[in-house]
């Protein structure tokens, strides 16, 4: 019987166990450059089967929050090298989540103070995190986006491929394409944000086109066996909505089935919230989604996330439904989560007042077991 502690292959990436660190934005990379503190944070968690870094914008246009690390400055690549070297020295495996926020941004973060871009000129609403004129972190309403011109889309697709190449140059074992949580790819997928009338909008086939073009460009650049994608069929994150999520995502994974990807990462329910949250006219069937992917020839690992604990994660893997499980908050507070699961040790509780921004407090100061012994 397969357990969480058995090795598993994510395409070309071999994991020592099936306990994955989920991507977690922490806003601790001023000027979008990864730093020594970031390296220490990921190194502490290197015993995970796989680390997926926080979202990493592929361009400044794709940046939506202050102090998140990017992949578009030479200094950032050097900074990420510190991270990947530190993790690899501990025998860990790490991929970065390549990201374009689309409409979830603010003009102060955009090149030349431009409007953010999106499939359609429909504001996200909600707030983002910026550095104000006094140099202080502050929350601000997201800025109204403009619709991408048809002639611009190929360039944005190419930006993801360039970001993936930069990730490999920085020493990552691969990338996760951020296709979830109401960001650009999710905005194209879902009818609440995509009301285009060209080949990227309207029908489900048209609305998945951008996601597939990004997947194909990234896979061509670095090899499909090093490419995963994160999806969140029914999340309400960033006010994203879809009237027929099952139909959209069944079609998407059916198309992904022939692309030999490393892994498919699925957020079940509302990201960081209610696992039973759903959109559309019926509860979302995640087992159906996986079955369609496999029937379409999909061999990528099936990675599940959102609200799992050790017991439910063990059930998901032992049943054969999931190949691995991603943990967010538990990895924030427990750098040695794998050992704690293996030894049934108690778990540190995460402090949500230090999730975003700041320094070592609530970031690299959570104690490991040996520190407590
Ligand atoms: C990258 C994020 C996501 O995927 O939701 C994110 C961004 C800001 C805060 C929390 C999470």
mmCIF file of C-alpha atoms and ligand atoms in Angstrom:
data_model
loop_
_atom_site.group_PDB
_atom_site.id
_atom_site.type_symbol
_atom_site.label_atom_id
_atom_site.label_comp_id
_atom_site.label_asym_id
_atom_site.label_seq_id
_atom_site.Cartn_x
_atom_site.Cartn_y
_atom_site.Cartn_z
ATOM 1 C CA UNK A 1 0.000 0.000 0.000
ATOM 2 C CA UNK A 2 1.379 3.410 -1.009
ATOM 3 C CA UNK A 3 2.064 5.843 1.814
ATOM 4 C CA UNK A 4 2.996 9.527 2.066
ATOM 5 C CA UNK A 5 6.596 8.483 2.694
ATOM 6 C CA UNK A 6 7.085 6.513 -0.504
ATOM 7 C CA UNK A 7 9.034 8.057 -3.388
ATOM 8 C CA UNK A 8 7.169 9.185 -6.497
ATOM 9 C CA UNK A 9 8.065 10.525 -9.945
ATOM 10 C CA UNK A 10 6.682 13.842 -11.122
ATOM 11 C CA UNK A 11 7.676 13.368 -14.740
ATOM 12 C CA UNK A 12 11.445 13.969 -14.861
ATOM 13 C CA UNK A 13 11.505 15.037 -11.191
ATOM 14 C CA UNK A 14 11.995 12.289 -8.590
ATOM 15 C CA UNK A 15 10.519 12.964 -5.140
ATOM 16 C CA UNK A 16 11.736 11.173 -1.997
ATOM 17 C CA UNK A 17 8.238 11.405 -0.493
ATOM 18 C CA UNK A 18 4.717 12.565 -1.363
ATOM 19 C CA UNK A 19 4.549 15.565 0.977
ATOM 20 C CA UNK A 20 4.769 18.744 -1.086
ATOM 21 C CA UNK A 21 5.111 22.351 0.047
ATOM 22 C CA UNK A 22 2.384 24.390 -1.638
ATOM 23 C CA UNK A 23 3.179 27.780 -3.229
ATOM 24 C CA UNK A 24 2.869 30.480 -0.573
ATOM 25 C CA UNK A 25 3.227 34.199 -1.151
ATOM 26 C CA UNK A 26 5.153 35.731 1.756
ATOM 27 C CA UNK A 27 6.103 39.224 0.447
ATOM 28 C CA UNK A 28 9.668 39.086 1.763
ATOM 29 C CA UNK A 29 11.694 39.830 -1.390
ATOM 30 C CA UNK A 30 12.053 43.630 -1.688
ATOM 31 C CA UNK A 31 12.567 44.905 -5.254
ATOM 32 C CA UNK A 32 11.478 41.452 -6.481
ATOM 33 C CA UNK A 33 14.917 40.002 -5.716
ATOM 34 C CA UNK A 34 15.217 36.774 -3.702
ATOM 35 C CA UNK A 35 17.543 37.174 -0.714
ATOM 36 C CA UNK A 36 19.445 35.171 1.892
ATOM 37 C CA UNK A 37 16.437 35.037 4.205
ATOM 38 C CA UNK A 38 14.383 33.462 1.420
ATOM 39 C CA UNK A 39 17.182 30.905 0.883
ATOM 40 C CA UNK A 40 17.164 30.040 4.598
ATOM 41 C CA UNK A 41 13.360 29.631 4.589
ATOM 42 C CA UNK A 42 13.350 27.171 1.694
ATOM 43 C CA UNK A 43 16.454 25.344 2.946
ATOM 44 C CA UNK A 44 14.722 24.715 6.287
ATOM 45 C CA UNK A 45 11.896 22.958 4.399
ATOM 46 C CA UNK A 46 14.092 20.954 1.999
ATOM 47 C CA UNK A 47 12.955 17.589 3.422
ATOM 48 C CA UNK A 48 9.648 18.013 1.556
ATOM 49 C CA UNK A 49 9.304 15.673 -1.400
ATOM 50 C CA UNK A 50 9.031 18.842 -3.481
ATOM 51 C CA UNK A 51 9.074 22.549 -2.702
ATOM 52 C CA UNK A 52 6.895 24.753 -4.906
ATOM 53 C CA UNK A 53 8.012 28.330 -4.375
ATOM 54 C CA UNK A 54 5.710 31.281 -3.948
ATOM 55 C CA UNK A 55 4.309 32.785 -7.134
ATOM 56 C CA UNK A 56 7.103 34.338 -9.207
ATOM 57 C CA UNK A 57 6.073 36.864 -11.864
ATOM 58 C CA UNK A 58 7.627 36.323 -15.286
ATOM 59 C CA UNK A 59 7.565 40.053 -16.089
ATOM 60 C CA UNK A 60 6.890 43.332 -14.311
ATOM 61 C CA UNK A 61 3.537 43.387 -16.100
ATOM 62 C CA UNK A 62 2.823 40.095 -14.352
ATOM 63 C CA UNK A 63 3.621 41.521 -10.909
ATOM 64 C CA UNK A 64 0.627 42.189 -8.695
ATOM 65 C CA UNK A 65 1.967 42.523 -5.174
ATOM 66 C CA UNK A 66 4.904 44.324 -3.602
ATOM 67 C CA UNK A 67 7.954 42.386 -2.426
ATOM 68 C CA UNK A 68 7.283 39.139 -4.257
ATOM 69 C CA UNK A 69 10.332 37.664 -6.050
ATOM 70 C CA UNK A 70 10.409 37.826 -9.846
ATOM 71 C CA UNK A 71 12.146 36.001 -12.668
ATOM 72 C CA UNK A 72 12.710 39.007 -14.910
ATOM 73 C CA UNK A 73 15.732 40.775 -13.386
ATOM 74 C CA UNK A 74 19.322 39.426 -13.616
ATOM 75 C CA UNK A 75 19.764 40.070 -9.896
ATOM 76 C CA UNK A 76 16.682 37.920 -9.243
ATOM 77 C CA UNK A 77 18.171 34.977 -11.096
ATOM 78 C CA UNK A 78 21.308 35.290 -8.947
ATOM 79 C CA UNK A 79 19.092 35.469 -5.884
ATOM 80 C CA UNK A 80 17.169 32.345 -6.868
ATOM 81 C CA UNK A 81 20.485 30.516 -7.370
ATOM 82 C CA UNK A 82 21.139 30.977 -3.647
ATOM 83 C CA UNK A 83 17.775 29.336 -2.956
ATOM 84 C CA UNK A 84 18.146 26.384 -5.311
ATOM 85 C CA UNK A 85 21.754 25.738 -4.251
ATOM 86 C CA UNK A 86 20.772 25.723 -0.577
ATOM 87 C CA UNK A 87 17.862 23.334 -1.168
ATOM 88 C CA UNK A 88 19.867 21.009 -3.401
ATOM 89 C CA UNK A 89 22.701 20.871 -0.853
ATOM 90 C CA UNK A 90 20.102 19.449 1.562
ATOM 91 C CA UNK A 91 19.006 16.898 -1.048
ATOM 92 C CA UNK A 92 15.740 18.707 -1.733
ATOM 93 C CA UNK A 93 13.849 19.281 -4.963
ATOM 94 C CA UNK A 94 12.345 22.664 -5.843
ATOM 95 C CA UNK A 95 10.272 24.154 -8.649
ATOM 96 C CA UNK A 96 9.118 27.730 -8.963
ATOM 97 C CA UNK A 97 5.576 28.837 -9.710
ATOM 98 C CA UNK A 98 5.678 31.028 -12.820
ATOM 99 C CA UNK A 99 2.988 33.645 -12.555
ATOM 100 C CA UNK A 100 1.219 36.491 -14.314
ATOM 101 C CA UNK A 101 -1.424 38.185 -12.170
ATOM 102 C CA UNK A 102 -3.385 39.720 -15.043
ATOM 103 C CA UNK A 103 -5.953 42.079 -13.564
ATOM 104 C CA UNK A 104 -4.954 41.536 -9.924
ATOM 105 C CA UNK A 105 -2.452 44.370 -9.789
ATOM 106 C CA UNK A 106 -2.011 48.103 -9.187
ATOM 107 C CA UNK A 107 -0.718 50.817 -11.507
ATOM 108 C CA UNK A 108 2.124 51.572 -9.061
ATOM 109 C CA UNK A 109 3.508 48.079 -9.719
ATOM 110 C CA UNK A 110 3.081 48.185 -13.502
ATOM 111 C CA UNK A 111 5.661 49.353 -16.073
ATOM 112 C CA UNK A 112 5.278 53.130 -16.561
ATOM 113 C CA UNK A 113 2.250 53.112 -14.255
ATOM 114 C CA UNK A 114 0.200 51.393 -16.967
ATOM 115 C CA UNK A 115 -3.138 49.713 -16.390
ATOM 116 C CA UNK A 116 -2.858 45.994 -15.616
ATOM 117 C CA UNK A 117 -3.789 43.657 -18.487
ATOM 118 C CA UNK A 118 -6.496 40.975 -18.601
ATOM 119 C CA UNK A 119 -8.623 39.032 -21.097
ATOM 120 C CA UNK A 120 -11.321 41.695 -20.713
ATOM 121 C CA UNK A 121 -11.560 45.104 -19.062
ATOM 122 C CA UNK A 122 -13.351 43.724 -16.007
ATOM 123 C CA UNK A 123 -11.870 44.813 -12.640
ATOM 124 C CA UNK A 124 -10.966 42.145 -10.098
ATOM 125 C CA UNK A 125 -12.209 44.224 -7.189
ATOM 126 C CA UNK A 126 -10.576 43.476 -3.889
ATOM 127 C CA UNK A 127 -7.204 44.709 -2.734
ATOM 128 C CA UNK A 128 -3.544 44.122 -3.416
ATOM 129 C CA UNK A 129 -0.394 44.935 -1.434
ATOM 130 C CA UNK A 130 1.796 47.833 -2.609
ATOM 131 C CA UNK A 131 4.598 50.040 -1.287
ATOM 132 C CA UNK A 132 3.128 53.512 -0.799
ATOM 133 C CA UNK A 133 4.786 56.887 -1.503
ATOM 134 C CA UNK A 134 6.320 56.846 1.976
ATOM 135 C CA UNK A 135 7.922 53.456 1.337
ATOM 136 C CA UNK A 136 5.485 51.635 3.600
ATOM 137 C CA UNK A 137 3.577 48.473 2.769
ATOM 138 C CA UNK A 138 -0.117 49.167 2.262
ATOM 139 C CA UNK A 139 -3.222 47.527 0.862
ATOM 140 C CA UNK A 140 -4.792 49.249 -2.161
ATOM 141 C CA UNK A 141 -7.748 48.602 -4.439
ATOM 142 C CA UNK A 142 -6.683 46.720 -7.566
ATOM 143 C CA UNK A 143 -6.527 49.002 -10.600
ATOM 144 C CA UNK A 144 -8.957 48.701 -13.518
ATOM 145 C CA UNK A 145 -7.387 46.511 -16.234
ATOM 146 C CA UNK A 146 -7.375 46.936 -19.994
ATOM 147 C CA UNK A 147 -8.098 44.030 -22.353
ATOM 148 C CA UNK A 148 -5.081 42.511 -24.081
ATOM 149 C CA UNK A 149 -5.095 43.189 -27.813
ATOM 150 C CA UNK A 150 -5.129 39.986 -29.892
ATOM 151 C CA UNK A 151 -1.684 40.893 -31.205
ATOM 152 C CA UNK A 152 -0.263 41.082 -27.656
ATOM 153 C CA UNK A 153 -1.182 37.571 -26.558
ATOM 154 C CA UNK A 154 1.670 35.719 -28.262
ATOM 155 C CA UNK A 155 4.105 37.998 -26.447
ATOM 156 C CA UNK A 156 2.612 37.191 -23.053
ATOM 157 C CA UNK A 157 2.789 33.481 -23.872
ATOM 158 C CA UNK A 158 6.452 33.942 -24.791
ATOM 159 C CA UNK A 159 7.024 35.704 -21.453
ATOM 160 C CA UNK A 160 6.041 32.514 -19.612
ATOM 161 C CA UNK A 161 8.504 30.505 -21.726
ATOM 162 C CA UNK A 162 11.276 33.037 -21.032
ATOM 163 C CA UNK A 163 10.449 32.839 -17.336
ATOM 164 C CA UNK A 164 10.658 29.056 -17.441
ATOM 165 C CA UNK A 165 14.063 29.231 -19.112
ATOM 166 C CA UNK A 166 15.219 31.704 -16.468
ATOM 167 C CA UNK A 167 13.986 29.305 -13.790
ATOM 168 C CA UNK A 168 16.056 26.445 -15.172
ATOM 169 C CA UNK A 169 19.062 28.797 -15.483
ATOM 170 C CA UNK A 170 18.534 29.642 -11.799
ATOM 171 C CA UNK A 171 18.819 25.967 -10.887
ATOM 172 C CA UNK A 172 15.175 24.976 -10.419
ATOM 173 C CA UNK A 173 14.204 21.378 -11.096
ATOM 174 C CA UNK A 174 11.201 22.590 -13.057
ATOM 175 C CA UNK A 175 8.252 24.965 -12.950
ATOM 176 C CA UNK A 176 4.623 25.022 -11.947
ATOM 177 C CA UNK A 177 2.527 27.186 -14.234
ATOM 178 C CA UNK A 178 0.173 29.255 -12.085
ATOM 179 C CA UNK A 179 -3.188 28.553 -13.681
ATOM 180 C CA UNK A 180 -5.222 29.059 -10.511
ATOM 181 C CA UNK A 181 -6.683 31.542 -8.044
ATOM 182 C CA UNK A 182 -8.123 34.133 -10.399
ATOM 183 C CA UNK A 183 -4.838 35.181 -12.025
ATOM 184 C CA UNK A 184 -4.251 35.644 -15.744
ATOM 185 C CA UNK A 185 -4.617 32.058 -16.977
ATOM 186 C CA UNK A 186 -7.642 31.492 -14.704
ATOM 187 C CA UNK A 187 -9.088 34.795 -15.967
ATOM 188 C CA UNK A 188 -8.932 33.457 -19.532
ATOM 189 C CA UNK A 189 -10.490 30.138 -18.475
ATOM 190 C CA UNK A 190 -13.521 31.556 -16.683
ATOM 191 C CA UNK A 191 -16.550 33.386 -18.093
ATOM 192 C CA UNK A 192 -16.755 35.820 -15.195
ATOM 193 C CA UNK A 193 -13.504 37.441 -16.322
ATOM 194 C CA UNK A 194 -13.251 36.494 -20.008
ATOM 195 C CA UNK A 195 -15.844 38.070 -22.267
ATOM 196 C CA UNK A 196 -13.696 38.220 -25.367
ATOM 197 C CA UNK A 197 -15.283 37.700 -28.777
ATOM 198 C CA UNK A 198 -12.134 36.533 -30.549
ATOM 199 C CA UNK A 199 -10.534 33.024 -30.598
ATOM 200 C CA UNK A 200 -9.626 33.352 -26.899
ATOM 201 C CA UNK A 201 -13.152 33.903 -25.647
ATOM 202 C CA UNK A 202 -16.711 32.593 -25.767
ATOM 203 C CA UNK A 203 -16.674 28.777 -26.168
ATOM 204 C CA UNK A 204 -14.879 26.531 -23.677
ATOM 205 C CA UNK A 205 -12.495 25.496 -26.449
ATOM 206 C CA UNK A 206 -11.592 29.142 -26.975
ATOM 207 C CA UNK A 207 -11.251 29.950 -23.280
ATOM 208 C CA UNK A 208 -8.735 27.150 -22.656
ATOM 209 C CA UNK A 209 -6.659 28.193 -25.650
ATOM 210 C CA UNK A 210 -4.426 30.618 -23.723
ATOM 211 C CA UNK A 211 -3.671 28.053 -21.002
ATOM 212 C CA UNK A 212 -2.732 25.436 -23.604
ATOM 213 C CA UNK A 213 -0.557 27.887 -25.535
ATOM 214 C CA UNK A 214 1.314 28.700 -22.317
ATOM 215 C CA UNK A 215 1.727 25.002 -21.454
ATOM 216 C CA UNK A 216 3.010 24.216 -24.956
ATOM 217 C CA UNK A 217 5.441 27.151 -25.026
ATOM 218 C CA UNK A 218 6.858 26.326 -21.581
ATOM 219 C CA UNK A 219 7.107 22.595 -22.356
ATOM 220 C CA UNK A 220 8.877 23.360 -25.640
ATOM 221 C CA UNK A 221 11.345 25.576 -23.751
ATOM 222 C CA UNK A 222 12.274 23.319 -20.831
ATOM 223 C CA UNK A 223 10.725 19.887 -21.486
ATOM 224 C CA UNK A 224 7.217 18.750 -20.503
ATOM 225 C CA UNK A 225 8.610 16.428 -17.821
ATOM 226 C CA UNK A 226 9.626 19.499 -15.825
ATOM 227 C CA UNK A 227 6.338 21.367 -16.202
ATOM 228 C CA UNK A 228 3.354 21.211 -13.863
ATOM 229 C CA UNK A 229 0.261 23.359 -13.726
ATOM 230 C CA UNK A 230 -1.874 24.517 -10.788
ATOM 231 C CA UNK A 231 -5.656 24.689 -11.281
ATOM 232 C CA UNK A 232 -8.468 25.814 -8.988
ATOM 233 C CA UNK A 233 -11.776 24.903 -10.688
ATOM 234 C CA UNK A 234 -14.173 26.528 -8.244
ATOM 235 C CA UNK A 235 -12.156 28.927 -6.115
ATOM 236 C CA UNK A 236 -13.644 32.397 -5.516
ATOM 237 C CA UNK A 237 -10.137 33.849 -5.046
ATOM 238 C CA UNK A 238 -9.751 37.344 -6.486
ATOM 239 C CA UNK A 239 -13.479 37.364 -7.307
ATOM 240 C CA UNK A 240 -13.125 34.920 -10.168
ATOM 241 C CA UNK A 241 -16.300 33.139 -11.257
ATOM 242 C CA UNK A 242 -17.264 30.416 -13.710
ATOM 243 C CA UNK A 243 -20.788 29.234 -14.528
ATOM 244 C CA UNK A 244 -19.785 25.728 -15.712
ATOM 245 C CA UNK A 245 -16.553 24.734 -13.938
ATOM 246 C CA UNK A 246 -16.899 20.981 -14.501
ATOM 247 C CA UNK A 247 -17.258 21.388 -18.254
ATOM 248 C CA UNK A 248 -14.361 23.851 -18.489
ATOM 249 C CA UNK A 249 -11.896 21.837 -16.423
ATOM 250 C CA UNK A 250 -12.903 18.453 -17.807
ATOM 251 C CA UNK A 251 -12.127 19.840 -21.259
ATOM 252 C CA UNK A 252 -8.873 21.410 -20.113
ATOM 253 C CA UNK A 253 -7.476 18.257 -18.492
ATOM 254 C CA UNK A 254 -8.594 16.190 -21.479
ATOM 255 C CA UNK A 255 -6.421 18.467 -23.624
ATOM 256 C CA UNK A 256 -3.566 18.272 -21.089
ATOM 257 C CA UNK A 257 -3.683 14.460 -21.200
ATOM 258 C CA UNK A 258 -1.584 14.262 -24.375
ATOM 259 C CA UNK A 259 1.091 16.717 -23.192
ATOM 260 C CA UNK A 260 3.219 14.470 -20.920
ATOM 261 C CA UNK A 261 3.339 16.999 -18.081
ATOM 262 C CA UNK A 262 5.169 16.429 -14.808
ATOM 263 C CA UNK A 263 2.135 17.038 -12.567
ATOM 264 C CA UNK A 264 -1.366 18.467 -12.276
ATOM 265 C CA UNK A 265 -1.910 20.387 -9.018
ATOM 266 C CA UNK A 266 -5.574 20.822 -8.058
ATOM 267 C CA UNK A 267 -6.909 23.195 -5.390
ATOM 268 C CA UNK A 268 -10.085 21.558 -4.056
ATOM 269 C CA UNK A 269 -12.732 24.088 -3.033
ATOM 270 C CA UNK A 270 -11.988 27.665 -2.024
ATOM 271 C CA UNK A 271 -8.214 28.310 -1.878
ATOM 272 C CA UNK A 272 -7.172 28.330 1.775
ATOM 273 C CA UNK A 273 -10.836 27.968 2.754
ATOM 274 C CA UNK A 274 -13.864 25.713 2.527
ATOM 275 C CA UNK A 275 -13.044 22.481 0.699
ATOM 276 C CA UNK A 276 -16.747 22.037 -0.100
ATOM 277 C CA UNK A 277 -17.115 25.453 -1.700
ATOM 278 C CA UNK A 278 -18.318 25.201 -5.271
ATOM 279 C CA UNK A 279 -19.469 27.309 -8.208
ATOM 280 C CA UNK A 280 -21.896 26.457 -11.001
ATOM 281 C CA UNK A 281 -24.973 24.262 -10.692
ATOM 282 C CA UNK A 282 -23.545 21.215 -8.877
ATOM 283 C CA UNK A 283 -20.722 20.166 -6.549
ATOM 284 C CA UNK A 284 -17.428 19.770 -8.414
ATOM 285 C CA UNK A 285 -16.332 16.153 -8.982
ATOM 286 C CA UNK A 286 -12.534 16.003 -8.572
ATOM 287 C CA UNK A 287 -12.373 12.233 -9.077
ATOM 288 C CA UNK A 288 -14.141 12.651 -12.421
ATOM 289 C CA UNK A 289 -11.569 15.309 -13.334
ATOM 290 C CA UNK A 290 -8.676 12.975 -12.621
ATOM 291 C CA UNK A 291 -10.344 10.059 -14.451
ATOM 292 C CA UNK A 292 -10.773 12.203 -17.564
ATOM 293 C CA UNK A 293 -7.118 13.256 -17.408
ATOM 294 C CA UNK A 294 -5.934 9.649 -17.146
ATOM 295 C CA UNK A 295 -8.342 8.419 -19.844
ATOM 296 C CA UNK A 296 -6.921 11.112 -22.144
ATOM 297 C CA UNK A 297 -3.451 9.637 -21.626
ATOM 298 C CA UNK A 298 -2.365 11.940 -18.823
ATOM 299 C CA UNK A 299 0.602 10.455 -16.962
ATOM 300 C CA UNK A 300 1.491 13.457 -14.824
ATOM 301 C CA UNK A 301 1.362 13.047 -11.048
ATOM 302 C CA UNK A 302 -1.964 14.055 -9.474
ATOM 303 C CA UNK A 303 -1.209 16.539 -6.685
ATOM 304 C CA UNK A 304 -4.067 17.681 -4.437
ATOM 305 C CA UNK A 305 -4.290 20.625 -2.052
ATOM 306 C CA UNK A 306 -6.418 22.568 0.382
ATOM 307 C CA UNK A 307 -7.168 21.756 3.964
ATOM 308 C CA UNK A 308 -5.556 18.332 4.103
ATOM 309 C CA UNK A 309 -4.102 17.006 7.339
ATOM 310 C CA UNK A 310 -1.957 13.918 7.840
ATOM 311 C CA UNK A 311 -4.910 11.553 8.080
ATOM 312 C CA UNK A 312 -6.841 12.819 5.073
ATOM 313 C CA UNK A 313 -3.626 13.042 3.066
ATOM 314 C CA UNK A 314 -2.788 9.416 3.897
ATOM 315 C CA UNK A 315 -6.291 8.379 2.817
ATOM 316 C CA UNK A 316 -5.992 10.282 -0.461
ATOM 317 C CA UNK A 317 -2.672 8.602 -1.302
ATOM 318 C CA UNK A 318 -3.469 5.107 0.022
ATOM 319 C CA UNK A 319 -6.738 5.057 -1.945
ATOM 320 C CA UNK A 320 -4.826 5.760 -5.158
ATOM 321 C CA UNK A 321 -6.749 9.012 -5.771
ATOM 322 C CA UNK A 322 -3.779 11.308 -5.165
ATOM 323 C CA UNK A 323 -0.122 10.726 -5.976
ATOM 324 C CA UNK A 324 0.909 13.449 -3.507
ATOM 325 C CA UNK A 325 -0.552 16.138 -1.278
ATOM 326 C CA UNK A 326 0.487 19.795 -0.975
ATOM 327 C CA UNK A 327 0.422 21.558 2.391
ATOM 328 C CA UNK A 328 0.560 25.335 2.825
ATOM 329 C CA UNK A 329 -0.021 26.641 6.347
ATOM 330 C CA UNK A 330 1.393 23.452 7.895
ATOM 331 C CA UNK A 331 4.699 24.027 6.072
ATOM 332 C CA UNK A 332 4.763 27.678 7.098
ATOM 333 C CA UNK A 333 4.797 26.633 10.756
ATOM 334 C CA UNK A 334 6.616 23.291 10.510
ATOM 335 C CA UNK A 335 9.826 23.313 8.467
ATOM 336 C CA UNK A 336 10.281 19.614 9.303
ATOM 337 C CA UNK A 337 6.694 18.625 8.541
ATOM 338 C CA UNK A 338 7.787 15.335 6.972
ATOM 339 C CA UNK A 339 9.567 14.224 10.158
ATOM 340 C CA UNK A 340 6.665 15.382 12.302
ATOM 341 C CA UNK A 341 4.241 13.337 10.186
ATOM 342 C CA UNK A 342 6.565 10.331 10.290
ATOM 343 C CA UNK A 343 6.959 10.474 14.086
ATOM 344 C CA UNK A 344 3.426 11.655 14.889
ATOM 345 C CA UNK A 345 4.996 14.668 16.585
ATOM 346 C CA UNK A 346 2.950 17.689 17.592
ATOM 347 C CA UNK A 347 2.657 20.518 15.092
ATOM 348 C CA UNK A 348 3.480 24.207 15.513
ATOM 349 C CA UNK A 349 0.465 26.441 14.919
ATOM 350 C CA UNK A 350 0.874 29.027 12.135
ATOM 351 C CA UNK A 351 0.697 32.705 13.106
ATOM 352 C CA UNK A 352 -1.422 34.372 10.420
ATOM 353 C CA UNK A 353 -0.372 37.842 11.547
ATOM 354 C CA UNK A 354 3.064 37.185 10.005
ATOM 355 C CA UNK A 355 2.036 35.420 6.775
ATOM 356 C CA UNK A 356 2.680 38.472 4.579
ATOM 357 C CA UNK A 357 5.580 40.927 4.764
ATOM 358 C CA UNK A 358 8.139 41.437 7.527
ATOM 359 C CA UNK A 359 11.319 39.509 8.236
ATOM 360 C CA UNK A 360 12.399 36.377 10.131
ATOM 361 C CA UNK A 361 9.493 36.511 12.597
ATOM 362 C CA UNK A 362 6.901 34.008 11.458
ATOM 363 C CA UNK A 363 9.136 33.026 8.543
ATOM 364 C CA UNK A 364 12.398 31.336 9.555
ATOM 365 C CA UNK A 365 11.891 31.263 13.341
ATOM 366 C CA UNK A 366 9.462 28.339 13.628
ATOM 367 C CA UNK A 367 11.304 25.659 15.658
ATOM 368 C CA UNK A 368 12.200 22.275 14.220
ATOM 369 C CA UNK A 369 11.910 19.167 16.401
ATOM 370 C CA UNK A 370 15.596 18.911 17.214
ATOM 371 C CA UNK A 371 15.479 22.510 18.416
ATOM 372 C CA UNK A 372 12.720 21.542 20.824
ATOM 373 C CA UNK A 373 14.285 18.295 22.096
HETATM 374 C C1 LIG B 1 -0.039 33.832 -5.292
HETATM 375 C C2 LIG B 1 -1.104 33.814 -4.537
HETATM 376 C C3 LIG B 1 -2.184 32.838 -4.838
HETATM 377 O O1 LIG B 1 -1.978 31.942 -5.648
HETATM 378 O O2 LIG B 1 -3.288 32.996 -4.243
HETATM 379 C C4 LIG B 1 -1.273 34.745 -3.394
HETATM 380 C C5 LIG B 1 -0.983 36.105 -3.561
HETATM 381 C C6 LIG B 1 -1.119 36.963 -2.480
HETATM 382 C C7 LIG B 1 -1.536 36.491 -1.242
HETATM 383 C C8 LIG B 1 -1.834 35.130 -1.100
HETATM 384 C C9 LIG B 1 -1.702 34.259 -2.174
#
